[in-house]
Coordinates of C-alpha atoms in Angstrom, one line a residue:
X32 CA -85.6 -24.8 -17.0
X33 CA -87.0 -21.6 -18.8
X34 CA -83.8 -19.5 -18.0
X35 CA -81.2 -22.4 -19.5
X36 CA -83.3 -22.0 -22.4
X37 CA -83.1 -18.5 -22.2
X38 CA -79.6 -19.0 -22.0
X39 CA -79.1 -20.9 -25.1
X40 CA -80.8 -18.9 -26.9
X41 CA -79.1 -15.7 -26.2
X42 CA -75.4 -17.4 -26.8
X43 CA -76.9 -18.8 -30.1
X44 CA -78.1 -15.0 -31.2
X45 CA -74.3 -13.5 -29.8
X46 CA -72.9 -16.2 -32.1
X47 CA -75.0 -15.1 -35.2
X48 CA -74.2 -11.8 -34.5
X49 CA -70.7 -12.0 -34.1
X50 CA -70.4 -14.0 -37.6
X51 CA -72.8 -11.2 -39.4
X52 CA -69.9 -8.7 -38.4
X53 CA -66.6 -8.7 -40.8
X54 CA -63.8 -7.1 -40.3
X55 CA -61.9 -6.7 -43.9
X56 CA -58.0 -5.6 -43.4
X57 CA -56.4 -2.6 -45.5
X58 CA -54.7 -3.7 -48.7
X59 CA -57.2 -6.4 -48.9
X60 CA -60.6 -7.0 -50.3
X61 CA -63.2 -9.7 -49.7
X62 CA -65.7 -11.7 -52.1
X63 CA -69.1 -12.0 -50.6
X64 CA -71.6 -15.1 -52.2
X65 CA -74.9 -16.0 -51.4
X66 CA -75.3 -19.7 -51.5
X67 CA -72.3 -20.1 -53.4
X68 CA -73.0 -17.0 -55.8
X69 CA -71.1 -14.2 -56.1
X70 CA -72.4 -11.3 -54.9
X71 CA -70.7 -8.5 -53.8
X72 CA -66.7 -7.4 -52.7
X73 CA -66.5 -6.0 -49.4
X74 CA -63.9 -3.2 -48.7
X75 CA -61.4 -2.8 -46.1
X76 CA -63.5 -2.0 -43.0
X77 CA -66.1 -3.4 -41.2
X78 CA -69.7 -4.7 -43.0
X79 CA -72.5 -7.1 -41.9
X80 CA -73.6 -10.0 -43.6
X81 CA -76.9 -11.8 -43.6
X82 CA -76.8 -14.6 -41.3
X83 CA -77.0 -17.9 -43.0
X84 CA -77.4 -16.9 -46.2
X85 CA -74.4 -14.8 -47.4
X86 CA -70.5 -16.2 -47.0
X87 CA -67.2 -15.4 -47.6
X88 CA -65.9 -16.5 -50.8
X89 CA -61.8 -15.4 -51.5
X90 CA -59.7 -13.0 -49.8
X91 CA -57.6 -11.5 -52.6
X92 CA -54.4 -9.2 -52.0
X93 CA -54.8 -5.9 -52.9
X94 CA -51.1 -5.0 -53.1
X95 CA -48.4 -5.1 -55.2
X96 CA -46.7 -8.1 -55.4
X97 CA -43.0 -9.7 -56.7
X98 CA -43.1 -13.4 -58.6
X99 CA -40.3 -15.1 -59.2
X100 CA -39.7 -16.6 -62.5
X101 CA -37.8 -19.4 -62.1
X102 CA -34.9 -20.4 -64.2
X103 CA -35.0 -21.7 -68.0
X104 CA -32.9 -22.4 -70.9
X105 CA -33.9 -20.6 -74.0
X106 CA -32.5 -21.1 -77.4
X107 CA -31.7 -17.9 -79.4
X108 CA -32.1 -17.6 -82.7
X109 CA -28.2 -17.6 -83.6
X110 CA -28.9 -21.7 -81.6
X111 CA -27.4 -20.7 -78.4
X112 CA -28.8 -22.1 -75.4
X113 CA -29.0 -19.4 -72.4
X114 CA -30.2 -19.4 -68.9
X115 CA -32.7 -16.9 -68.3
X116 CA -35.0 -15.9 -64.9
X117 CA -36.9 -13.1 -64.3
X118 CA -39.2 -11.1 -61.7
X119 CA -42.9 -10.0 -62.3
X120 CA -44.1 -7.4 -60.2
X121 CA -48.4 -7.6 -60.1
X122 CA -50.9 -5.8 -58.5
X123 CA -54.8 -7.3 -58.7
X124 CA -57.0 -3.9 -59.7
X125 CA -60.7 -6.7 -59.8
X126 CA -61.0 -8.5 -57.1
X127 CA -63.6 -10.9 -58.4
X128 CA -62.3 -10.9 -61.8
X129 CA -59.0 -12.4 -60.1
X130 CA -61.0 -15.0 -57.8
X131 CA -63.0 -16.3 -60.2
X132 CA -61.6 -16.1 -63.6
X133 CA -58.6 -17.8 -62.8
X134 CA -57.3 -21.1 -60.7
X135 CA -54.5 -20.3 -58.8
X136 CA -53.3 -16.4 -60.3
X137 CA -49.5 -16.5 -59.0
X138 CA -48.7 -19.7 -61.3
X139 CA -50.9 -18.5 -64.3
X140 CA -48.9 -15.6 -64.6
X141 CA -45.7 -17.6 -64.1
X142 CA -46.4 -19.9 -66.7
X143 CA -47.2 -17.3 -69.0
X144 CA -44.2 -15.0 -68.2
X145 CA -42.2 -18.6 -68.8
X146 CA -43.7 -19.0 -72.5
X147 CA -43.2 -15.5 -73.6
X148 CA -39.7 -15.0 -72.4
X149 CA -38.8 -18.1 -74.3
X150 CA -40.5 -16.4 -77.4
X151 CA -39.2 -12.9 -77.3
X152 CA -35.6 -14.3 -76.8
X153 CA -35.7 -17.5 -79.3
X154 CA -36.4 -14.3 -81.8
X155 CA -33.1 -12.6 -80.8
X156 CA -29.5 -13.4 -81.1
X157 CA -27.4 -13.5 -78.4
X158 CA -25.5 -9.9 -78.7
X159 CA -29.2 -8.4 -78.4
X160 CA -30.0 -10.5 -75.8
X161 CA -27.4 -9.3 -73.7
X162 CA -27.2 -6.0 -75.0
X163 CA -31.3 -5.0 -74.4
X164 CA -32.7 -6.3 -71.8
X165 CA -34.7 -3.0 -71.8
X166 CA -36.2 -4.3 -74.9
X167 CA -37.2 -7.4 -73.8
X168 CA -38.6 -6.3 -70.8
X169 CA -40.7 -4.2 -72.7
X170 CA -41.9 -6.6 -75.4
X171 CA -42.7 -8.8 -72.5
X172 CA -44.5 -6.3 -70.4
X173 CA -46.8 -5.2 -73.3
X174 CA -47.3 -8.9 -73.9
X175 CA -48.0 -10.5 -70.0
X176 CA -50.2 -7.3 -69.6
X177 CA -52.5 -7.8 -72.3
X178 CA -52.9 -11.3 -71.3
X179 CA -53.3 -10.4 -67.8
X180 CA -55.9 -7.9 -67.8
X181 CA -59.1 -10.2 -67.9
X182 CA -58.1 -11.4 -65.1
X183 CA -58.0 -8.0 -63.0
X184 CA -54.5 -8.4 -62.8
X185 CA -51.7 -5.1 -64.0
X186 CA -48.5 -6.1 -64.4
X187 CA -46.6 -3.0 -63.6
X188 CA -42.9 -4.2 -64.9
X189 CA -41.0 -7.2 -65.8
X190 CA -37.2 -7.2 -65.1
X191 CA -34.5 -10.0 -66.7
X192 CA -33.2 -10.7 -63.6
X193 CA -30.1 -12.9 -64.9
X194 CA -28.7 -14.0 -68.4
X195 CA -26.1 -16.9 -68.4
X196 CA -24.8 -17.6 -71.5
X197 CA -22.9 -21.0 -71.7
X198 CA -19.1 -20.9 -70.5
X199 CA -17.2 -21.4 -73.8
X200 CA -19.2 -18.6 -75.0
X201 CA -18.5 -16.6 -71.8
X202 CA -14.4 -17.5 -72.5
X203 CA -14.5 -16.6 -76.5
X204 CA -16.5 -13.4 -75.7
X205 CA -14.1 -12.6 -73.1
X206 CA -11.1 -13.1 -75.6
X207 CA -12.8 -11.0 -77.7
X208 CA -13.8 -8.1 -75.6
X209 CA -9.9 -8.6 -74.6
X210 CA -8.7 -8.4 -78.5
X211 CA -10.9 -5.3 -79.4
X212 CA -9.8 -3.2 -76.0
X213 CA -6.0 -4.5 -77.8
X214 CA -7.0 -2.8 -80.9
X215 CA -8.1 0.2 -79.6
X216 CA -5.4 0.7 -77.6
X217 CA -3.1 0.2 -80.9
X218 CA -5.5 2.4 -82.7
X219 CA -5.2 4.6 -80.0
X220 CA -1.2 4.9 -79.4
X221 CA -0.9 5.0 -83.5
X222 CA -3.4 8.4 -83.2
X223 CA -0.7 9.9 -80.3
X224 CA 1.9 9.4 -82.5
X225 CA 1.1 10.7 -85.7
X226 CA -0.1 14.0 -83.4
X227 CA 3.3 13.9 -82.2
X228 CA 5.2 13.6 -85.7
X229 CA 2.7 16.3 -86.9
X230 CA 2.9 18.6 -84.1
X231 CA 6.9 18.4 -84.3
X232 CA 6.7 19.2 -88.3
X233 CA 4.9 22.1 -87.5
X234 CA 7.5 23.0 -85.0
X235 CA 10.2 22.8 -87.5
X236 CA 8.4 24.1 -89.9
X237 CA 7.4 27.4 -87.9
X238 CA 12.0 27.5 -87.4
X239 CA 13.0 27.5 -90.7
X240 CA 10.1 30.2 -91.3
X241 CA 11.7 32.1 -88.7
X242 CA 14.9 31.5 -89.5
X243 CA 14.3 32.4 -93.3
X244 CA 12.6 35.5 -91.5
X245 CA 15.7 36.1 -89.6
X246 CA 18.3 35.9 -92.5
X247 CA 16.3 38.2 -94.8
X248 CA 16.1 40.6 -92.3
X249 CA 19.6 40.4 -91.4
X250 CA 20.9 40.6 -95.1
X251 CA 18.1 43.8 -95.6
X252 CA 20.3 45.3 -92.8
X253 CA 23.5 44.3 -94.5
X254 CA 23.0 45.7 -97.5
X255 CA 21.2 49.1 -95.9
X256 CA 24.4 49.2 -94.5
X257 CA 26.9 48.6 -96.5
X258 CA 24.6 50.8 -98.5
X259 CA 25.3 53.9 -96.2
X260 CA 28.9 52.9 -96.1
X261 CA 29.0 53.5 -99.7
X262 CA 27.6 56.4 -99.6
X263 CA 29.7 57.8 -97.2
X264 CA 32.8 56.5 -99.2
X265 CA 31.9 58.1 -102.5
X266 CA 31.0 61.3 -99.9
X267 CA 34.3 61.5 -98.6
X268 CA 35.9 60.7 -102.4
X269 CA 34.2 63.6 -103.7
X270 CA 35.1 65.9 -101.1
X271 CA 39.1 64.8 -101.3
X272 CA 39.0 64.8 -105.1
X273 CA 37.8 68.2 -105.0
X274 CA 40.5 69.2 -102.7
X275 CA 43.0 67.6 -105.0
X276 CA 41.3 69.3 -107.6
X277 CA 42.2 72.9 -106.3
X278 CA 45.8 71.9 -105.6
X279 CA 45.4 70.6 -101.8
X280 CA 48.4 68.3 -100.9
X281 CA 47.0 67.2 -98.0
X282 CA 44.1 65.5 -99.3
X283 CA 47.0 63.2 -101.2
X284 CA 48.5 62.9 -97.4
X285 CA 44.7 61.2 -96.6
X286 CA 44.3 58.9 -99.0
X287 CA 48.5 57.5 -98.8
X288 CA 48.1 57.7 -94.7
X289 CA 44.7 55.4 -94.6
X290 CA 46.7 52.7 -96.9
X291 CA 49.6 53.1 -95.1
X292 CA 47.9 52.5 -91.7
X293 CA 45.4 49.6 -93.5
X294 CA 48.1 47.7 -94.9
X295 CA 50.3 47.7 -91.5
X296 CA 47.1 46.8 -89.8
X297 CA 47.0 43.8 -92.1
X298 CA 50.2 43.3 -91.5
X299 CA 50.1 42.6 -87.5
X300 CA 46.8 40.5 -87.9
X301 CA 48.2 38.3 -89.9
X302 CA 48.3 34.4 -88.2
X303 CA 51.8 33.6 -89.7
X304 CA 53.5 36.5 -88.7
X305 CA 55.3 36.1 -85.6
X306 CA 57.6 39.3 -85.6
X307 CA 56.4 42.9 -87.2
X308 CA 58.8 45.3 -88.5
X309 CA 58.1 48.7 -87.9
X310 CA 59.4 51.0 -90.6
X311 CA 62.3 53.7 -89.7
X312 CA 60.3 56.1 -91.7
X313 CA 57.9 57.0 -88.6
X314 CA 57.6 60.5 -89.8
X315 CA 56.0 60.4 -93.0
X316 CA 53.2 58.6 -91.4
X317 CA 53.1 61.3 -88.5
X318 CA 53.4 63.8 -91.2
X319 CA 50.3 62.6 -93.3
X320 CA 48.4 62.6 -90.0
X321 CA 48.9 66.3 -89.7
X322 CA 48.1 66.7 -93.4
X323 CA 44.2 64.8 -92.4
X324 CA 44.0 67.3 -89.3
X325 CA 45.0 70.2 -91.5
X326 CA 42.6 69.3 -94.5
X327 CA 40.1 68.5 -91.5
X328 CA 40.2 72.2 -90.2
X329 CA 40.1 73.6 -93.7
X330 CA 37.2 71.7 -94.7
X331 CA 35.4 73.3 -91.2
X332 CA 36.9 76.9 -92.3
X333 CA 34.9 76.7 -95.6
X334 CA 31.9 76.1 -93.9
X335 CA 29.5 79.3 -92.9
X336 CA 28.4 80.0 -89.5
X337 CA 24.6 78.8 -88.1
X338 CA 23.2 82.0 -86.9
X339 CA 21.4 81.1 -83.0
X340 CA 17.8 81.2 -82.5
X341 CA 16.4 84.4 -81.6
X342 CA 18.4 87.1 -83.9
X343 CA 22.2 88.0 -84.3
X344 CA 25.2 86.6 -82.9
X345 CA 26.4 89.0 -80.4
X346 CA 30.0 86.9 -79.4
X347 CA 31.7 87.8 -76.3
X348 CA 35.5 88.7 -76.1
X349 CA 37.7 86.8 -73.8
X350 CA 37.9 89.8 -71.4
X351 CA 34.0 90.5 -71.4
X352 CA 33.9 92.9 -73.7
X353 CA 31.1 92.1 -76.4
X354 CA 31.8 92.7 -79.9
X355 CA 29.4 94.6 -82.3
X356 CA 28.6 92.1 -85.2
X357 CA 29.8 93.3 -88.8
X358 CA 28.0 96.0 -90.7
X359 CA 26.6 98.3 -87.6

């Protein structure tokens, strides 16, 4: 009889034991409360309670966690009615500020993520509304946060997860998106072709400055020649009315035999002339050629000698015999 007691009483003191010991996971965290009072928050790891007098309250998630907002129509302030969810990430940083300052933490924060996302977008109009989400995200964040925090709760980030609009607004902002991407593509062929027309002014305007260029410098050249050519005319006109001057007949002989032989080239060049005479008279022309080869070598005779580099002219004789220059 005294060991079943024995018995009893050492499976009733491995029972108490066994509830004393508590084994608390990572990424969680454990209220303790002592008839029904909070007391203390165990960590993850193993602790010991007192045995009928201390109890576990709430188990509360340590980690980070993802809410799902669910979906709402919101009125913006331009009176267009959107659809609008969104995702709350959380992350409880008091463990007994979260179990016992709060009935049920997930929906709370729901519910208030809910109101303010109606608020933050019934204050915008519907181009900022889809145009920055950033900005709302941020207005709500800085709003759910502050709201949050008694509660041991950070909200890390809210995203906008999904903006509807309604679909006749979806079609008319489509046709306009499509009329604008028309006009710029107008806007856009208009800018290539007035860079065309002004790039192909420039071209023709860069010709004519070279061609202007080209003519001036080719009527510069003209005239420097034609220039010379006088020159040389009233050269040789001085040097044949000189000769006539002194009685030379055959500078006469030039000046009939070069219009002679200009006219008769005149003559066979012409287009309508079909048959060319030649005059009988063949030796007066042959004659005034001798009179230009004779007044030629004169005009050399006249001329005095170019001594050589490097002292006096010692010419040789046709039979190798040199002959001594004048005056030694």
């Amino acid at each position: 009889m005294g060991f079943i007691v024995a018995a009893v009483f050492l499976v009733l003191a491995l029972v108490v034991a066994l509830g004393a010991i508590k084994i608390v996971p990572q990424g969680q965290e454990v209220t303790i409360e002592r008839f029904g009072r909070y007391t203390r928050t165990l960590k993850p790891g193993i602790s010991f309670l007192t045995p009928f007098v201390e109890g576990i309250g709430r188990r509360i998630n340590m980690m980070e966690q993802v809410l799902d907002v669910p979906r709402q129509d919101v009125i913006t302030k331009d009176n267009v009615s959107v659809q609008v969810d969104a995702i709350v990430f959380i992350q409880v940083m008091d463990a007994s500020a979260a179990a016992y300052r709060v009935t049920n933490l997930d929906f709370a924060i729901t519910q208030l993520t809910m109101t303010n996302l109606r608020t933050v977008v019934g204050n915008m109009e519907l181009d900022e509304v889809l145009s920055q989400r950033d900005q709302i995200n941020t207005r709500l964040l800085e709003v759910i946060d502050q709201a949050t925090s008694p509660w041991g709760v950070k909200v890390a980030r809210i995203e906008i997860k999904d903006l509807q609009p309604p679909p006749d607004i979806t079609n008319a902002m489509a046709r306009q998106m499509k009329a604008e991407r028309e006009r710029r593509a107008v806007i856009t062929e208009a800018d290539g072709e007035k860079q065309a027309a002004i790039t192909v002014a420039e071209g023709q305007k860069q010709s004519a400055i070279l061609q202007a260029e080209g003519r001036r410098e080719a009527a510069f050249r003209d005239a420097e020649a034609r220039e010379r050519s006088a020159g040389a005319e009233a050269k040789a006109t001085e040097l044949v009315s000189n000769a006539i001057a002194k009685g030379d007949v055959n500078a006469i002989n030039y000046f009939i035999a070069q219009k002679y032989v200009e006219a008769f080239g005149k003559l066979a060049e012409s287009p309508q002339q079909r048959t060319v005479i030649v005059p009988a008279e063949m030796g007066s022309l042959v004659g005034s050629i001798a009179g230009i080869a004779e007044l030629v070598r004169t005009a050399q005779a006249e001329q005095p000698p170019i001594p050589p580099r490097g002292g006096s002219a010692r010419p040789a004789s046709r039979g190798g015999t040199a002959v001594p220059p004048a005056g030694s």
